[in-house]
CSV table of C-alpha atoms in Angstrom, one decimal:
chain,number,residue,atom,x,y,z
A,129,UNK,CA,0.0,0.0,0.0
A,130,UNK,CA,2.9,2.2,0.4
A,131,UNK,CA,4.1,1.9,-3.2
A,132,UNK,CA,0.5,2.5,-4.2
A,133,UNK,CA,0.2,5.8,-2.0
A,134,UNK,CA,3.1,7.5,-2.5
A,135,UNK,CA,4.4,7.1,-6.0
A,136,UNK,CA,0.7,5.3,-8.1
A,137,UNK,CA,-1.4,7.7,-6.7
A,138,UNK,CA,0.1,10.9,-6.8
A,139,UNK,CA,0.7,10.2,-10.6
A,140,UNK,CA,-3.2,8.9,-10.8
A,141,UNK,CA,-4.8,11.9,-8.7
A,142,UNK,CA,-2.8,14.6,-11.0
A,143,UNK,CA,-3.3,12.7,-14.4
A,144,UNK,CA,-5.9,14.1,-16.7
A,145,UNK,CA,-5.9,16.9,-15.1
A,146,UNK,CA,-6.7,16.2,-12.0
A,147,UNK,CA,-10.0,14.9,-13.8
A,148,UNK,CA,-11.5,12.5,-11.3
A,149,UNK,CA,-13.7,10.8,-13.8
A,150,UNK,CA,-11.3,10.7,-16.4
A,151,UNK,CA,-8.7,9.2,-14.3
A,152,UNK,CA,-11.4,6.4,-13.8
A,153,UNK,CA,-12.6,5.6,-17.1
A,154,UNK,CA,-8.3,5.4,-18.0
A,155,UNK,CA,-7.5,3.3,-15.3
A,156,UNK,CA,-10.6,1.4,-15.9
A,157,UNK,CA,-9.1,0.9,-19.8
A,158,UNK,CA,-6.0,-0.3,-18.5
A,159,UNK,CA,-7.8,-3.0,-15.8
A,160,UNK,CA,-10.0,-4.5,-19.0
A,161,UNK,CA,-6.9,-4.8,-21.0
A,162,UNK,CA,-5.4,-7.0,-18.3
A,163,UNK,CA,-8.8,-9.2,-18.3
A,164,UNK,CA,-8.2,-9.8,-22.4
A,165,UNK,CA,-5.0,-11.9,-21.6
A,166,UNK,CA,-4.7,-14.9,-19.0
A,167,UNK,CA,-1.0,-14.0,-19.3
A,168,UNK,CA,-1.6,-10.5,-17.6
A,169,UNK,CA,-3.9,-12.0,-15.2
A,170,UNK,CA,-1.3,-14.0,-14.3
A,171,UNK,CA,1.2,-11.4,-13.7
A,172,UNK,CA,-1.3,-8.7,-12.3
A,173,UNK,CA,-2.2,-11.4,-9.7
A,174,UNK,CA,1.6,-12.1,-8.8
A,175,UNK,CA,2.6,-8.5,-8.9
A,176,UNK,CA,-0.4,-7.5,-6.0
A,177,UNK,CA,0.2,-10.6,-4.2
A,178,UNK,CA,-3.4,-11.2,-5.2
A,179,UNK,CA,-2.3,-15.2,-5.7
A,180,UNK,CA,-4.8,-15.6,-2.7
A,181,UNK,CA,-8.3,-14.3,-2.3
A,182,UNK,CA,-8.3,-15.0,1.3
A,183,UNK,CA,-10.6,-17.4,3.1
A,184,UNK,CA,-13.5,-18.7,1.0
A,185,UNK,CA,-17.3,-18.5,2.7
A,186,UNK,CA,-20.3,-19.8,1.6
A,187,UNK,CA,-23.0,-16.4,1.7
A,188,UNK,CA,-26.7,-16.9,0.4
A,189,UNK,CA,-25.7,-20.1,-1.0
A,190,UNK,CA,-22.7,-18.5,-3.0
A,191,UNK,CA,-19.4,-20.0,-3.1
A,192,UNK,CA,-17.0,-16.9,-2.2
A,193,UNK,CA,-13.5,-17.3,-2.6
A,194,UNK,CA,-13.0,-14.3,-0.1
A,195,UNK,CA,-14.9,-11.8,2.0
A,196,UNK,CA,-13.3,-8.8,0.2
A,197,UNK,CA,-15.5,-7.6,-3.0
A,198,UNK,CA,-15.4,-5.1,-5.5
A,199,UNK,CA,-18.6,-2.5,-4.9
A,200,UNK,CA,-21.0,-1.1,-8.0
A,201,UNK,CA,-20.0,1.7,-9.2
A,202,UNK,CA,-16.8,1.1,-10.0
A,203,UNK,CA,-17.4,-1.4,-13.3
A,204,UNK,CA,-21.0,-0.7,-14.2
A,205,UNK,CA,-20.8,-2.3,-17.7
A,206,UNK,CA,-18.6,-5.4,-17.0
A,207,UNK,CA,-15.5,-4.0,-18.8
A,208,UNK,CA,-12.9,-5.3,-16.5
A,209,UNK,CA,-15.0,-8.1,-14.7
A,210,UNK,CA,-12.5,-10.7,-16.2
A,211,UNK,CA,-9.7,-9.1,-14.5
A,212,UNK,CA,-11.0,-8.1,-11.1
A,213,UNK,CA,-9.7,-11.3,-9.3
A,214,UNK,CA,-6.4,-11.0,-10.5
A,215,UNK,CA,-6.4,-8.3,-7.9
A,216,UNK,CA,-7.6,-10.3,-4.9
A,217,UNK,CA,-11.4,-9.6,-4.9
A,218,UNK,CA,-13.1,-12.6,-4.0
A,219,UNK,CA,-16.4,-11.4,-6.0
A,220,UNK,CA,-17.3,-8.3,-7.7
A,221,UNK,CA,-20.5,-6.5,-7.9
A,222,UNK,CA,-21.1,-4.7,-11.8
A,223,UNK,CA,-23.4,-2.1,-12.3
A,224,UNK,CA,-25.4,-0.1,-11.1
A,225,UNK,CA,-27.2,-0.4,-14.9
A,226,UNK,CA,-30.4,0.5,-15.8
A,227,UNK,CA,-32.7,-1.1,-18.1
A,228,UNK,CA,-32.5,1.7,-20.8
A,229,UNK,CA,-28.6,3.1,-21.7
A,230,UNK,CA,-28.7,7.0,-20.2
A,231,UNK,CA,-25.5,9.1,-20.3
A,232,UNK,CA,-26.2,10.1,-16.5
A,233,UNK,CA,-25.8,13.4,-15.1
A,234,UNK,CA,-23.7,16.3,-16.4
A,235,UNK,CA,-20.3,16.7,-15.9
A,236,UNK,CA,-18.7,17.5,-13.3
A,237,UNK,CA,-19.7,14.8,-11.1
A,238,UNK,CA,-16.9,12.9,-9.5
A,239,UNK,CA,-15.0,14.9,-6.9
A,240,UNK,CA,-12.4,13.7,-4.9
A,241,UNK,CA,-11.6,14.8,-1.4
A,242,UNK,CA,-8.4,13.9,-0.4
A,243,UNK,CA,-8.2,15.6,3.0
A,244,UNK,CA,-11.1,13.5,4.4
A,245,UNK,CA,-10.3,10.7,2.1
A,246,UNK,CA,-13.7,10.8,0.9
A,247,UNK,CA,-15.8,10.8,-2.5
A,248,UNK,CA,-18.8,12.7,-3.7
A,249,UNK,CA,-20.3,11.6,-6.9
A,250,UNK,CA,-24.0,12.3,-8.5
A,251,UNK,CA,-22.8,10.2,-11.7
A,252,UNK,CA,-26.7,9.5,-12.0
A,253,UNK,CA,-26.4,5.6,-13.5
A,254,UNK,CA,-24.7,6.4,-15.9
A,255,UNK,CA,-24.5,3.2,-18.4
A,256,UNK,CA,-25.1,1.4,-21.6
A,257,UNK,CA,-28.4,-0.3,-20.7
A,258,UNK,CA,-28.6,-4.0,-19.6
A,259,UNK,CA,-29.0,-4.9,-23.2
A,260,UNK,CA,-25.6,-4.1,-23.4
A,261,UNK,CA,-24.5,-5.6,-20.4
A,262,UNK,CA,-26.0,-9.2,-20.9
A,263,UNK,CA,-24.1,-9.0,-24.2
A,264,UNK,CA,-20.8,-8.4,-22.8
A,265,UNK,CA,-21.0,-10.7,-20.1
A,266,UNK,CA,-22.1,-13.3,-22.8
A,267,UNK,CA,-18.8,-12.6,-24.9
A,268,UNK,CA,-16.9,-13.0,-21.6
A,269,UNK,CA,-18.0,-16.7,-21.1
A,270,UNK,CA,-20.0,-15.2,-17.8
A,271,UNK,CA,-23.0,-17.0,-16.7
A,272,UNK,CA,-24.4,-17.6,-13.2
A,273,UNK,CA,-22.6,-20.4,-11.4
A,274,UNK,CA,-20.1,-21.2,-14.1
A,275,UNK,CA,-16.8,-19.1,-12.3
A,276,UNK,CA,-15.9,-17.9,-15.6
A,277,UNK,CA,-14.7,-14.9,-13.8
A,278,UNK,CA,-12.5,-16.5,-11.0
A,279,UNK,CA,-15.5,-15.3,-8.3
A,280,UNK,CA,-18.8,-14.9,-8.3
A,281,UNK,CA,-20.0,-11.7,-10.4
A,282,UNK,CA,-23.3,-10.0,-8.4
A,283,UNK,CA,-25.2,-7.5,-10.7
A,284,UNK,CA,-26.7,-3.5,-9.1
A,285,UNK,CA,-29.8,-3.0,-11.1
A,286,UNK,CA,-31.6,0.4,-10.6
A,287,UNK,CA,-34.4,2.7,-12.0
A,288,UNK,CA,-33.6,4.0,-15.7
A,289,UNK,CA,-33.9,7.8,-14.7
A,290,UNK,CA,-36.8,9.0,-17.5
A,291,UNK,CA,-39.0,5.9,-16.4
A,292,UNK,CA,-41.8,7.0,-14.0
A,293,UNK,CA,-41.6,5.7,-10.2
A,294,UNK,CA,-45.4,4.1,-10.8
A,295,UNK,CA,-43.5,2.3,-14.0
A,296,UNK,CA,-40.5,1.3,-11.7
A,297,UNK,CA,-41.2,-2.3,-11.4
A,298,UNK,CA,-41.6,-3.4,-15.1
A,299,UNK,CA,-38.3,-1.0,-15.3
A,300,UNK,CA,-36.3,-3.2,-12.6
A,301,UNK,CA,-38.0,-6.6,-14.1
A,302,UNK,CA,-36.7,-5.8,-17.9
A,303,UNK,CA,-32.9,-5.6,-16.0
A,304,UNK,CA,-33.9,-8.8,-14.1
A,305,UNK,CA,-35.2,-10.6,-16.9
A,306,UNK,CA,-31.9,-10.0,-19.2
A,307,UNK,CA,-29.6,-10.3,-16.2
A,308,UNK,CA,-30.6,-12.9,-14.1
A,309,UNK,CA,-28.6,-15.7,-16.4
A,310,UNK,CA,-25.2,-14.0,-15.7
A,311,UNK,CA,-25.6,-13.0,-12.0
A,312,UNK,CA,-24.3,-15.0,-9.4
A,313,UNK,CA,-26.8,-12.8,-7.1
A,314,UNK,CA,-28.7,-9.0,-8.1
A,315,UNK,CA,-28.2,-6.2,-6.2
A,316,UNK,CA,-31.8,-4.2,-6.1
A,317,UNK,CA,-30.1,-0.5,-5.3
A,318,UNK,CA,-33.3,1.2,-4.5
A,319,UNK,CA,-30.8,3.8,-2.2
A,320,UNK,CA,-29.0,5.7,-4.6
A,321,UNK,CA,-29.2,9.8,-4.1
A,322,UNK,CA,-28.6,10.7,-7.3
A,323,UNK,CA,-31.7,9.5,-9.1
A,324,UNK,CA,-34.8,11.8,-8.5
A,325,UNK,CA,-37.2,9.8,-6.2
A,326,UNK,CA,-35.3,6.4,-6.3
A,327,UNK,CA,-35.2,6.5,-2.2
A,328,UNK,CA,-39.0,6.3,-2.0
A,329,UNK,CA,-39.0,2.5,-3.1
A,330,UNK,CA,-37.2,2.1,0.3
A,331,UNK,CA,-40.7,2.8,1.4
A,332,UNK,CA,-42.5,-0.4,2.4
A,333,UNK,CA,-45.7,-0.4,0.1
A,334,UNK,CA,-42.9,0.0,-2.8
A,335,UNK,CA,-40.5,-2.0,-2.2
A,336,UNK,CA,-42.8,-4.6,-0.9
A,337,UNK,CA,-44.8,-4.2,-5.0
A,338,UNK,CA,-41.3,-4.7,-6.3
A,339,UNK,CA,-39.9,-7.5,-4.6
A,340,UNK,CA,-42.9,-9.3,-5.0
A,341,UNK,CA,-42.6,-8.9,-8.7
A,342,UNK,CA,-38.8,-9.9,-8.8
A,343,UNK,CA,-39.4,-12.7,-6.7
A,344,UNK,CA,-42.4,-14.1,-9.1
A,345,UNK,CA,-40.0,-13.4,-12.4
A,346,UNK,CA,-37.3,-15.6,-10.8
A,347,UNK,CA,-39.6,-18.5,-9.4
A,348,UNK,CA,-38.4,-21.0,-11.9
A,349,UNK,CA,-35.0,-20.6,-11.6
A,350,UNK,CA,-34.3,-18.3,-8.3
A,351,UNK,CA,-31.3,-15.4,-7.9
A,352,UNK,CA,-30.5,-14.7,-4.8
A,353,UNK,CA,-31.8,-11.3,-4.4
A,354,UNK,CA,-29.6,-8.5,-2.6
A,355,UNK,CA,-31.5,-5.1,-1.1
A,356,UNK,CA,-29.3,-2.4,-0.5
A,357,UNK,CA,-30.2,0.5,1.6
A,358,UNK,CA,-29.3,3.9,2.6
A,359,UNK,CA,-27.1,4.8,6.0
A,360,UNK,CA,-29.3,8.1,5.9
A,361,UNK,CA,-32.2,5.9,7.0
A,362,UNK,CA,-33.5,6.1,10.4
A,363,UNK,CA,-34.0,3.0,12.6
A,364,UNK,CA,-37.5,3.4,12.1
A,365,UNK,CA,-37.4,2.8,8.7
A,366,UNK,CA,-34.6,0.2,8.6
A,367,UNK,CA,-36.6,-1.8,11.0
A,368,UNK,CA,-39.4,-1.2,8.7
A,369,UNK,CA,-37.4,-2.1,5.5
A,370,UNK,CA,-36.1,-5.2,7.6
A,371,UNK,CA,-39.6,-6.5,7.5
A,372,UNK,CA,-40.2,-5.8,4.3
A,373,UNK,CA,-37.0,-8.3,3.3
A,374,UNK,CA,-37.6,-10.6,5.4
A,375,UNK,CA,-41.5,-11.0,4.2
A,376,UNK,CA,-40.4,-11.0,0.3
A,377,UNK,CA,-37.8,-13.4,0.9
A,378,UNK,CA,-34.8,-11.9,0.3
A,379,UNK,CA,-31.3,-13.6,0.3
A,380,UNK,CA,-29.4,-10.9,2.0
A,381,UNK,CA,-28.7,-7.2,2.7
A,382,UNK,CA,-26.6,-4.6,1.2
A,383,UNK,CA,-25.4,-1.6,4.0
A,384,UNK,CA,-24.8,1.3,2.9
A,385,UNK,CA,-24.9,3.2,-0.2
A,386,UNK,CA,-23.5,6.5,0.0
A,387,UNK,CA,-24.9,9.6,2.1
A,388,UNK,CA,-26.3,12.9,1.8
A,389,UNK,CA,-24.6,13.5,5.0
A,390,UNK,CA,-21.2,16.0,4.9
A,391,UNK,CA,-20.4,16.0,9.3
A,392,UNK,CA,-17.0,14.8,9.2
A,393,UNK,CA,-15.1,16.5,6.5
A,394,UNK,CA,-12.0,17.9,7.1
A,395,UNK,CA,-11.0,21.9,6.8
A,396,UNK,CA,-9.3,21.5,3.2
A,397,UNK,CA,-12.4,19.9,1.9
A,398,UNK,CA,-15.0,22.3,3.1
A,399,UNK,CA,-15.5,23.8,-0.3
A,400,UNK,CA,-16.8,20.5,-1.9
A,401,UNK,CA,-19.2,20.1,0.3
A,402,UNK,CA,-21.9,21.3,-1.3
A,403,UNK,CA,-21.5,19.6,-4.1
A,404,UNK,CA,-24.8,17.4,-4.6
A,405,UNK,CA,-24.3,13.7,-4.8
A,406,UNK,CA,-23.6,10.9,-2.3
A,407,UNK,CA,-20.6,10.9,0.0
A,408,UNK,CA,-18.0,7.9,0.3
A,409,UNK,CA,-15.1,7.1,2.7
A,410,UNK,CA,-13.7,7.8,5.5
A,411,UNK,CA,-16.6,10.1,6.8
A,412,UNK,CA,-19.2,7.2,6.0
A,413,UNK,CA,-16.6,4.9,8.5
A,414,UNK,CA,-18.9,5.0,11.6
A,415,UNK,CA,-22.2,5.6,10.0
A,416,UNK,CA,-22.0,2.4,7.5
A,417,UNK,CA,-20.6,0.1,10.6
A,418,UNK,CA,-23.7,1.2,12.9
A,419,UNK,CA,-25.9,-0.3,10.2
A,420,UNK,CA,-24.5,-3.0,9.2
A,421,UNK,CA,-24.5,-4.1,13.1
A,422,UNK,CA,-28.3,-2.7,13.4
A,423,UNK,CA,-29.3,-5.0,10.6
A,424,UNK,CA,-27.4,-8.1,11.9
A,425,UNK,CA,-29.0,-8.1,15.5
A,426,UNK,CA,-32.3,-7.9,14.0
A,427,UNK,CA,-31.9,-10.5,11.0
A,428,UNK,CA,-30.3,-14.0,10.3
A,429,UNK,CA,-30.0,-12.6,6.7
A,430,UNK,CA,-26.5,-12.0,5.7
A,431,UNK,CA,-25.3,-8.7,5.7
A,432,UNK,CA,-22.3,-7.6,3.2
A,433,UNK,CA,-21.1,-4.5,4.2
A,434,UNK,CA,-19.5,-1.3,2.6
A,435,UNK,CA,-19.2,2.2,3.1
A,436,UNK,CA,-16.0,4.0,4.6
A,437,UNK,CA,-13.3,0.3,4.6
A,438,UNK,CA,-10.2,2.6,4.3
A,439,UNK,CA,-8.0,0.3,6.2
A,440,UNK,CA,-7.8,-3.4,7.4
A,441,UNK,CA,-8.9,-2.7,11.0
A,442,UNK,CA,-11.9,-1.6,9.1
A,443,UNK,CA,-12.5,-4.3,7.6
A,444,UNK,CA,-11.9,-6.5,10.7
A,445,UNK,CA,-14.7,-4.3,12.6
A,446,UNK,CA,-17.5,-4.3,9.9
A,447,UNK,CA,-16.7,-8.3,9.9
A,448,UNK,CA,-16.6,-7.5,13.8
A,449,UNK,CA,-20.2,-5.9,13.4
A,450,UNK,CA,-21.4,-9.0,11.6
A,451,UNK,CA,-21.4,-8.6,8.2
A,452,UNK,CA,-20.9,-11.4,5.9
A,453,UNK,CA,-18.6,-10.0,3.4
A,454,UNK,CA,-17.6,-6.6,2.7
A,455,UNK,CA,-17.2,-4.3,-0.6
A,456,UNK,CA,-14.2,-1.8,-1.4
A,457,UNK,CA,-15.2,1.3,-3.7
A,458,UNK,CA,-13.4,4.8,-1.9
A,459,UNK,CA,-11.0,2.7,0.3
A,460,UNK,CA,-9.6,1.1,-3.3
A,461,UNK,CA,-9.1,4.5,-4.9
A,462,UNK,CA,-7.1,5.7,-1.8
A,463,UNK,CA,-4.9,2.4,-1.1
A,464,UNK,CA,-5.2,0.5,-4.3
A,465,UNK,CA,-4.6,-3.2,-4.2
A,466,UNK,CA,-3.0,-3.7,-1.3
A,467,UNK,CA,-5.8,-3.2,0.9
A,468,UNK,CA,-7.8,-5.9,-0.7
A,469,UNK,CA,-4.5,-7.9,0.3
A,470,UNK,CA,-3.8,-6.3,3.9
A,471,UNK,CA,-8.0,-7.8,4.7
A,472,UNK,CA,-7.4,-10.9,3.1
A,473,UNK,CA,-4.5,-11.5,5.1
A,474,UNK,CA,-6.3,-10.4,8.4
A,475,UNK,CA,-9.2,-12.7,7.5
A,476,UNK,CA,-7.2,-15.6,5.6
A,477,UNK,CA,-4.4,-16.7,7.7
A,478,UNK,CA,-6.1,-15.6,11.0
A,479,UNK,CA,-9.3,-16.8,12.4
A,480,UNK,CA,-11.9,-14.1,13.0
A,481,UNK,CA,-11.9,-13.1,16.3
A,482,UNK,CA,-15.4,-12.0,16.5
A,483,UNK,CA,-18.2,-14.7,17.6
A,484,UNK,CA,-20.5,-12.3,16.3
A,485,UNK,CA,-18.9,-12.7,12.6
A,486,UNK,CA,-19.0,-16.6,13.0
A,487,UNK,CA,-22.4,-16.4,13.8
A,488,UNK,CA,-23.2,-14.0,10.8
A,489,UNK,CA,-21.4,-16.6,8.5
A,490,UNK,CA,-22.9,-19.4,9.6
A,491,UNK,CA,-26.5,-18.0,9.2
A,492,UNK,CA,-24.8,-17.0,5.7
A,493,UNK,CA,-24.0,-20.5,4.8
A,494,UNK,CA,-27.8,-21.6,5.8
A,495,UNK,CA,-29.4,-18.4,4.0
C-alpha cells in the first residue's frame, strides 16, 4: 500500500488533469486490457500478491472465494469483470445499470476529497443499458454459477432515470429478466441519491410491490436477491425495511450506499461540500458500521457490508459488526490493491476473532 500511495497515486490523482472521472474511465481501460489476456492475469495477480483471495465463505448459498468484493459503481458495464480477481477480490458486484442506456448526469460529477479521504459523486447511473450488459458478459463466457470470472459476479440493477416511479417495477423486471442468467446474485439499489425519487421505493408499500414482482420473475430458476439501503435511514425505517426483506424473501442485505450527510469532513475539503451527490469514505466509517451491526442483531440474513473500509482494521470491525462479506469502492481509490490484500491476510491466515462474525457466517451458509 505504500508503493501505491506514495508514487501510483500521486501520478493517478494529478493525471488528466486532475480529472477525477477521467482518471477512472483510464484506469478502468488499463484493468479491462489485463482481463483480455490470461497471461496478464497472471502477472497482475503475482505482482499484488493477489495469488490468494483469502478465506473462502459460503453467503446466500454462494461459493465466495474471499470476503473482500469489489462494490458497483466502479465497473457498471462489466469492462474489467474478467480481470477483477487477479487483484484479490473474491467477487465483484457490476453495475449499477439501468434497463435503458442514459449518459447520467452532467459533468462534473466525480470529486475527490483527499483531505477526508472521501468521494462525492452524482454520476446518476450512468451506463449502456442492460442490453448491453448481458451482451458483454455473454462474450466474456460469464454465466451464473459457471466461475468464468475466477469469483462470483453480483449485478446493481436500478431505476432507468426518465422511467416513471409508478412504471418502476416493469423497469427493474426488464434488467432482471436479461440479467438474471449472468448474476451470481442481483443487487436491487433502491438507495442511490442521485436519481430523482429512487429512495422512496425504500418505502415499504414500494419496495414490498417490487420485490414481489422480482421474486415471481425468478420463481423458476431463483437469484438470490440483494437489497441495498441507505445509511441516511433512520432506525424506524430500517426496521421497517427489515420486515419488508424478510416478508419477500430476500437472500441478504446490502449496507450502505453513500450519504447525503457532509459531518466529518476535514478543513481542506470544506468547499466541496456542497457539491450534490452521495458521500463515500472515511466520513461514512462509523455511520456504515452502525448499520451493518443494526441490521445483523435484527436478522439471520446476511449482511455484506460497505461504506468508509479505508484500512484493514476496518474491515476487521464491519466483519466485527457481523457482516458477511464486505465491498471496497473509496477505500480502493485511496490504497489500491493492497488493501484488498492487507484484509485478506487479516481474515485468511487468522481466524476471525469476533463470535459475532461466526455467527453472521454461519447464518450466511444456511441463508
Amino acid at each position: 500500500m505504500i508503493i501505491y500511495r506514495r508514487l501510483v497515486r500521486p501520478v493517478l490523482f494529478r493525471s488528466a488533469g486532475g480529472d477525477a472521472e477521467a482518471v477512472h474511465e483510464r484506469t478502468l481501460s488499463m484493468i479491462e486490457l489485463v482481463g483480455r489476456s490470461p497471461q496478464l492475469r497472471r502477472l497482475l495477480r503475482f505482482a499484488v500478491g493477489g495469488r490468494s483471495q483469502g478465506a473462502p465463505v459460503r453467503v446466500a448459498g454462494i461459493d465466495f472465494p474471499g470476503r473482500v468484493g469489489l462494490a458497483a459503481g466502479m465497473d457498471k458495464d462489466g469492462r474489467a469483470v474478467l480481470a477483477w480477481s487477479a487483484l484479490g477480490f473474491g467477487h465483484a458486484e457490476l453495475g449499477t445499470v439501468t434497463a435503458r442506456p442514459q449518459p447520467g448526469n452532467d459533468r462534473p460529477r466525480l470529486f475527490r476529497l483527499p483531505a477526508s479521504g472521501a468521494v462525492i459523486n452524482r454520476m446518476g447511473f450512468n451506463n449502456r443499458g442492460a442490453q448491453a450488459l448481458a451482451s458483454r458478459l455473454t462474450r466474456d463466457g460469464v454465466r451464473r454459477g459457471n466461475g468464468a470470472a475466477g469469483m462470483p459476479v453480483g449485478i446493481s440493477i436500478g431505476k432507468t432515470k426518465i422511467t416513471p416511479l409508478e412504471q418502476a417495477t416493469e423497469d427493474y423486471l426488464t434488467s432482471y429478466r436479461l440479467l438474471a442468467p449472468h448474476a451470481d446474485y442481483l443487487a436491487i439499489n433502491v438507495s442511490s441519491p442521485n436519481t430523482p425519487g429512487l429512495r422512496a421505493l425504500q418505502e415499504a408499500g414500494a419496495l414490498r410491490d417490487l420485490l414481489t414482482a422480482i421474486r415471481s420473475a425468478g420463481r423458476f430458476r431463483p437469484v438470490p436477491i440483494f437489497v441495498k439501503v441507505a445509511p441516511d435511514l433512520t432506525e424506524d425505517a430500517l426496521e421497517e425495511l427489515l420486515g419488508v426483506c424478510t416478508e419477500c424473501g430476500v437472500s441478504g442485505l446490502i449496507a450502505t450506499n453513500t450519504t447525503l450527510d457532509r459531518s466529518g469532513l476535514r478543513y481542506g475539503d470544506l468547499q466541496l461540500a456542497g457539491q450534490a451527490g452521495g458521500l463515500s469514505g472515511a466520513p461514512l466509517t462509523r455511520r456504515a458500521r452502525a448499520v451493518v451491526a443494526f441490521l445483523a442483531e435484527r436478522t439471520s440474513l446476511p449482511v455484506i457490508g460497505v461504506g468508509g473500509i479505508m484500512t484493514a482494521d476496518d474491515g476487521q470491525a464491519m466483519f466485527d459488526a457481523g457482516a458477511a462479506l464486505v465491498q471496497l469502492y473509496t477505500g480502493f481509490i485511496y490504497a489500491g490493491p493492497g488493501l484488498i490484500a492487507a484484509i485478506n491476510r487479516a481474515t485468511g491466515d487468522h481466524a476471525l476473532t469476533s463470535s459475532r462474525s461466526q455467527s453472521r457466517l454461519q447464518k450466511g451458509e444456511s441463508a
